[in-house]
mmCIF file of C-alpha atoms in Angstrom:
data_model
loop_
_atom_site.group_PDB
_atom_site.id
_atom_site.type_symbol
_atom_site.label_atom_id
_atom_site.label_comp_id
_atom_site.label_asym_id
_atom_site.label_seq_id
_atom_site.Cartn_x
_atom_site.Cartn_y
_atom_site.Cartn_z
ATOM 1 C CA PRO A 1 97.874 124.100 100.709
ATOM 2 C CA LEU A 2 98.964 122.270 97.650
ATOM 3 C CA HIS A 3 98.737 118.740 98.962
ATOM 4 C CA ARG A 4 99.631 116.276 95.935
ATOM 5 C CA ASN A 5 97.363 113.557 97.089
ATOM 6 C CA GLU A 6 94.219 115.654 97.312
ATOM 7 C CA ILE A 7 94.960 117.332 93.959
ATOM 8 C CA LEU A 8 95.249 113.797 92.351
ATOM 9 C CA LYS A 9 92.280 112.349 93.969
ATOM 10 C CA CYS A 10 90.311 115.571 93.663
ATOM 11 C CA THR A 11 89.359 115.397 97.167
ATOM 12 C CA PRO A 12 88.539 118.720 99.213
ATOM 13 C CA PRO A 13 89.613 121.407 98.608
ATOM 14 C CA PHE A 14 90.492 120.443 95.217
ATOM 15 C CA ASN A 15 87.176 118.452 94.410
ATOM 16 C CA LYS A 16 86.529 120.939 91.520
ATOM 17 C CA LEU A 17 89.422 119.332 89.519
ATOM 18 C CA LYS A 18 87.050 116.356 88.819
ATOM 19 C CA ASP A 19 85.646 118.836 86.250
ATOM 20 C CA ASP A 20 87.841 118.686 83.049
ATOM 21 C CA ASN A 21 87.594 122.442 82.397
ATOM 22 C CA TRP A 22 88.679 123.061 85.986
ATOM 23 C CA ARG A 23 91.437 120.452 85.886
ATOM 24 C CA SER A 24 92.761 121.881 82.445
ATOM 25 C CA SER A 25 92.835 125.389 83.793
ATOM 26 C CA PHE A 26 94.512 124.343 87.088
ATOM 27 C CA ASN A 27 97.356 122.140 85.477
ATOM 28 C CA ARG A 28 97.906 125.194 82.631
ATOM 29 C CA ASP A 29 98.071 127.726 85.629
ATOM 30 C CA TRP A 30 100.436 125.292 87.602
ATOM 31 C CA LEU A 31 102.695 124.639 84.630
ATOM 32 C CA ASN A 32 102.880 128.404 83.896
ATOM 33 C CA ASN A 33 103.851 129.147 87.490
ATOM 34 C CA LEU A 34 106.629 126.568 87.547
ATOM 35 C CA ASN A 35 107.988 127.964 84.282
ATOM 36 C CA ASN A 36 108.118 131.630 85.916
ATOM 37 C CA TRP A 37 109.426 130.807 89.342
ATOM 38 C CA ASN A 38 113.180 130.812 89.947
ATOM 39 C CA PHE A 39 114.351 127.826 91.980
ATOM 40 C CA THR A 40 116.593 125.007 91.521
ATOM 41 C CA ILE A 41 115.934 121.435 92.398
ATOM 42 C CA THR A 42 118.557 118.974 93.730
ATOM 43 C CA SER A 43 117.654 115.374 93.983
ATOM 44 C CA VAL A 44 119.100 112.012 94.856
ATOM 45 C CA LEU A 45 117.842 108.553 94.082
ATOM 46 C CA ILE A 46 119.112 105.393 95.963
ATOM 47 C CA ASP A 47 118.969 102.076 94.392
ATOM 48 C CA LYS A 48 118.404 100.052 97.337
ATOM 49 C CA LYS A 49 119.310 96.788 95.786
ATOM 50 C CA LYS A 50 122.675 97.956 94.232
ATOM 51 C CA LEU A 51 123.262 99.503 97.925
ATOM 52 C CA LEU A 52 122.807 96.093 99.300
ATOM 53 C CA LYS A 53 125.073 94.383 96.695
ATOM 54 C CA LYS A 54 128.025 96.987 97.108
ATOM 55 C CA TYR A 55 128.291 97.096 100.833
ATOM 56 C CA SER A 56 127.943 94.399 103.215
ATOM 57 C CA LYS A 57 126.781 96.705 105.943
ATOM 58 C CA PRO A 58 125.132 99.590 103.955
ATOM 59 C CA PHE A 59 124.136 102.963 105.180
ATOM 60 C CA ASN A 60 120.364 103.374 105.862
ATOM 61 C CA PRO A 61 119.330 104.557 102.324
ATOM 62 C CA TYR A 62 117.201 107.274 103.726
ATOM 63 C CA ARG A 63 119.894 108.887 105.914
ATOM 64 C CA PHE A 64 122.418 108.203 103.006
ATOM 65 C CA GLY A 65 120.287 110.079 100.497
ATOM 66 C CA PHE A 66 119.694 112.855 102.806
ATOM 67 C CA ALA A 67 123.533 113.419 103.626
ATOM 68 C CA LEU A 68 123.879 113.415 99.940
ATOM 69 C CA LEU A 69 121.499 116.076 99.500
ATOM 70 C CA MET A 70 122.972 117.867 102.310
ATOM 71 C CA GLU A 71 126.396 117.780 100.406
ATOM 72 C CA ARG A 72 124.929 118.666 97.124
ATOM 73 C CA TYR A 73 122.981 121.766 98.659
ATOM 74 C CA LEU A 74 126.322 122.720 100.297
ATOM 75 C CA ILE A 75 128.014 122.693 96.957
ATOM 76 C CA PHE A 76 125.309 124.913 95.525
ATOM 77 C CA LEU A 77 125.787 127.408 98.426
ATOM 78 C CA GLN A 78 129.358 127.285 97.776
ATOM 79 C CA GLN A 79 128.991 128.019 94.208
ATOM 80 C CA ASN A 80 126.585 130.768 94.723
ATOM 81 C CA ASN A 81 128.602 132.393 97.468
ATOM 82 C CA ALA A 82 125.573 132.041 99.620
ATOM 83 C CA LYS A 83 124.253 130.776 103.053
ATOM 84 C CA GLY A 84 121.348 128.483 103.649
ATOM 85 C CA ASP A 85 119.071 126.411 105.873
ATOM 86 C CA ILE A 86 117.644 123.128 105.460
ATOM 87 C CA MET A 87 113.915 122.450 106.381
ATOM 88 C CA VAL A 88 112.162 119.007 105.972
ATOM 89 C CA GLU A 89 108.755 117.791 106.480
ATOM 90 C CA SER A 90 108.150 115.696 109.730
ATOM 91 C CA ILE A 91 107.074 112.118 108.904
ATOM 92 C CA SER A 92 107.428 110.158 112.103
ATOM 93 C CA LYS A 93 109.251 110.231 115.474
ATOM 94 C CA THR A 94 111.758 107.622 114.324
ATOM 95 C CA HIS A 95 112.348 109.085 110.818
ATOM 96 C CA ASP A 96 112.672 112.481 112.108
ATOM 97 C CA LYS A 97 115.252 111.552 114.666
ATOM 98 C CA ASN A 98 117.401 109.732 112.089
ATOM 99 C CA LEU A 99 117.295 112.751 109.877
ATOM 100 C CA LYS A 100 118.345 115.188 112.924
ATOM 101 C CA LYS A 101 121.176 112.682 113.688
ATOM 102 C CA THR A 102 122.359 112.791 110.104
ATOM 103 C CA TYR A 103 122.206 116.428 109.981
ATOM 104 C CA SER A 104 123.928 116.895 113.162
ATOM 105 C CA TYR A 105 126.502 114.387 112.506
ATOM 106 C CA LEU A 106 127.501 116.026 109.272
ATOM 107 C CA TYR A 107 127.575 119.408 110.950
ATOM 108 C CA PHE A 108 129.897 118.495 113.598
ATOM 109 C CA ASN A 109 131.928 115.660 112.100
ATOM 110 C CA ASP A 110 134.188 114.976 109.053
ATOM 111 C CA MET A 111 133.176 111.907 106.987
ATOM 112 C CA PRO A 112 135.667 110.240 104.585
ATOM 113 C CA GLN A 113 132.813 109.108 102.277
ATOM 114 C CA PHE A 114 131.932 112.864 101.608
ATOM 115 C CA LYS A 115 134.129 115.372 99.799
ATOM 116 C CA LEU A 116 133.210 118.234 102.153
ATOM 117 C CA SER A 117 134.264 118.816 105.754
ATOM 118 C CA CYS A 118 132.076 119.788 108.667
ATOM 119 C CA LYS A 119 133.862 123.408 108.856
ATOM 120 C CA GLU A 120 132.232 123.807 105.384
ATOM 121 C CA PHE A 121 128.846 122.882 106.479
ATOM 122 C CA GLN A 122 129.335 125.180 109.572
ATOM 123 C CA GLN A 123 130.616 128.074 107.271
ATOM 124 C CA TYR A 124 127.407 127.770 104.761
ATOM 125 C CA PHE A 125 124.591 126.608 106.740
ATOM 126 C CA THR A 126 122.990 129.028 108.893
ATOM 127 C CA SER A 127 121.994 126.498 111.653
ATOM 128 C CA CYS A 128 123.417 123.636 113.559
ATOM 129 C CA GLU A 129 119.840 122.129 113.800
ATOM 130 C CA LEU A 130 117.606 120.596 111.290
ATOM 131 C CA LYS A 131 114.285 122.424 110.729
ATOM 132 C CA MET A 132 111.082 120.218 110.786
ATOM 133 C CA LYS A 133 107.672 121.404 110.312
ATOM 134 C CA LYS A 134 104.439 119.107 109.998
ATOM 135 C CA LYS A 135 102.531 118.901 106.895
ATOM 136 C CA ASN A 136 99.605 120.563 108.305
ATOM 137 C CA MET A 137 101.665 123.582 108.820
ATOM 138 C CA CYS A 138 101.413 124.285 105.019
ATOM 139 C CA VAL A 139 105.012 125.573 104.759
ATOM 140 C CA CYS A 140 105.037 126.919 100.935
ATOM 141 C CA GLY A 141 108.487 125.375 100.033
ATOM 142 C CA LEU A 142 107.587 122.222 101.570
ATOM 143 C CA GLU A 143 104.353 122.200 99.559
ATOM 144 C CA LEU A 144 106.329 122.830 96.320
ATOM 145 C CA SER A 145 108.727 120.070 97.223
ATOM 146 C CA ASP A 146 105.907 117.705 97.805
ATOM 147 C CA MET A 147 104.276 118.564 94.204
ATOM 148 C CA LEU A 148 107.632 118.134 92.528
ATOM 149 C CA VAL A 149 109.150 114.879 94.178
ATOM 150 C CA SER A 150 107.114 112.550 92.074
ATOM 151 C CA ALA A 151 107.989 114.146 88.746
ATOM 152 C CA MET A 152 111.666 114.081 89.718
ATOM 153 C CA LYS A 153 111.687 110.592 90.840
ATOM 154 C CA LYS A 154 110.069 109.749 87.344
ATOM 155 C CA LYS A 155 112.487 111.741 85.444
ATOM 156 C CA ILE A 156 115.472 109.936 87.170
ATOM 157 C CA LEU A 157 114.015 106.559 86.824
ATOM 158 C CA LYS A 158 113.490 107.098 83.112
ATOM 159 C CA GLU A 159 117.214 108.237 82.814
ATOM 160 C CA TYR A 160 118.509 105.164 84.628
ATOM 161 C CA TYR A 161 116.006 102.657 83.435
ATOM 162 C CA PRO A 162 114.814 103.747 80.037
ATOM 163 C CA ASP A 163 113.145 100.386 79.301
ATOM 164 C CA LYS A 164 110.973 100.494 82.370
ATOM 165 C CA GLU A 165 107.414 101.063 81.991
ATOM 166 C CA LEU A 166 106.411 104.287 83.967
ATOM 167 C CA LYS A 167 102.832 105.420 84.264
ATOM 168 C CA CYS A 168 102.330 108.613 82.259
ATOM 169 C CA SER A 169 100.630 111.564 84.089
ATOM 170 C CA PHE A 170 100.679 115.039 84.693
ATOM 171 C CA ASP A 171 104.154 114.778 86.263
ATOM 172 C CA ASP A 172 105.467 114.161 82.772
ATOM 173 C CA ASN A 173 104.860 117.874 81.861
ATOM 174 C CA VAL A 174 106.410 119.276 85.128
ATOM 175 C CA LEU A 175 109.981 118.803 84.330
#
């Protein structure tokens, strides 16, 4: 399993990364693999303060962000004439329930806030239910997402807030 926290903290099974040579080798191999794998990243960053200023009753930012990701993924599927599925990492009962509700709502209902109709979601998504897996199941795609999410967040924050000081780290070399 590629659990980001264990890698950064050099805890088992990544305790060998405390050694500079091991860490250097691991980082080099990781970056080489990222360069060789064929995948697409879609991301959304919600500025909660701006969301609160703009709307008197704003959407839940996590549900709104997930809905935007679903929309972007659907556009990707349409552009590539493909069908696809969505799987997320289970976090908590409340969070999981909210994501399932969001997925189901967009799958079965049109929303004027989004450019796409529920018929399009039904046409391109292979399931009417959101797939969820717990972290301990070590699903490869979820592990990869976990490793890349911090780098994506920093990349987006740097674009929107160039003056903001962000801690420099391994993430800077990932994207």
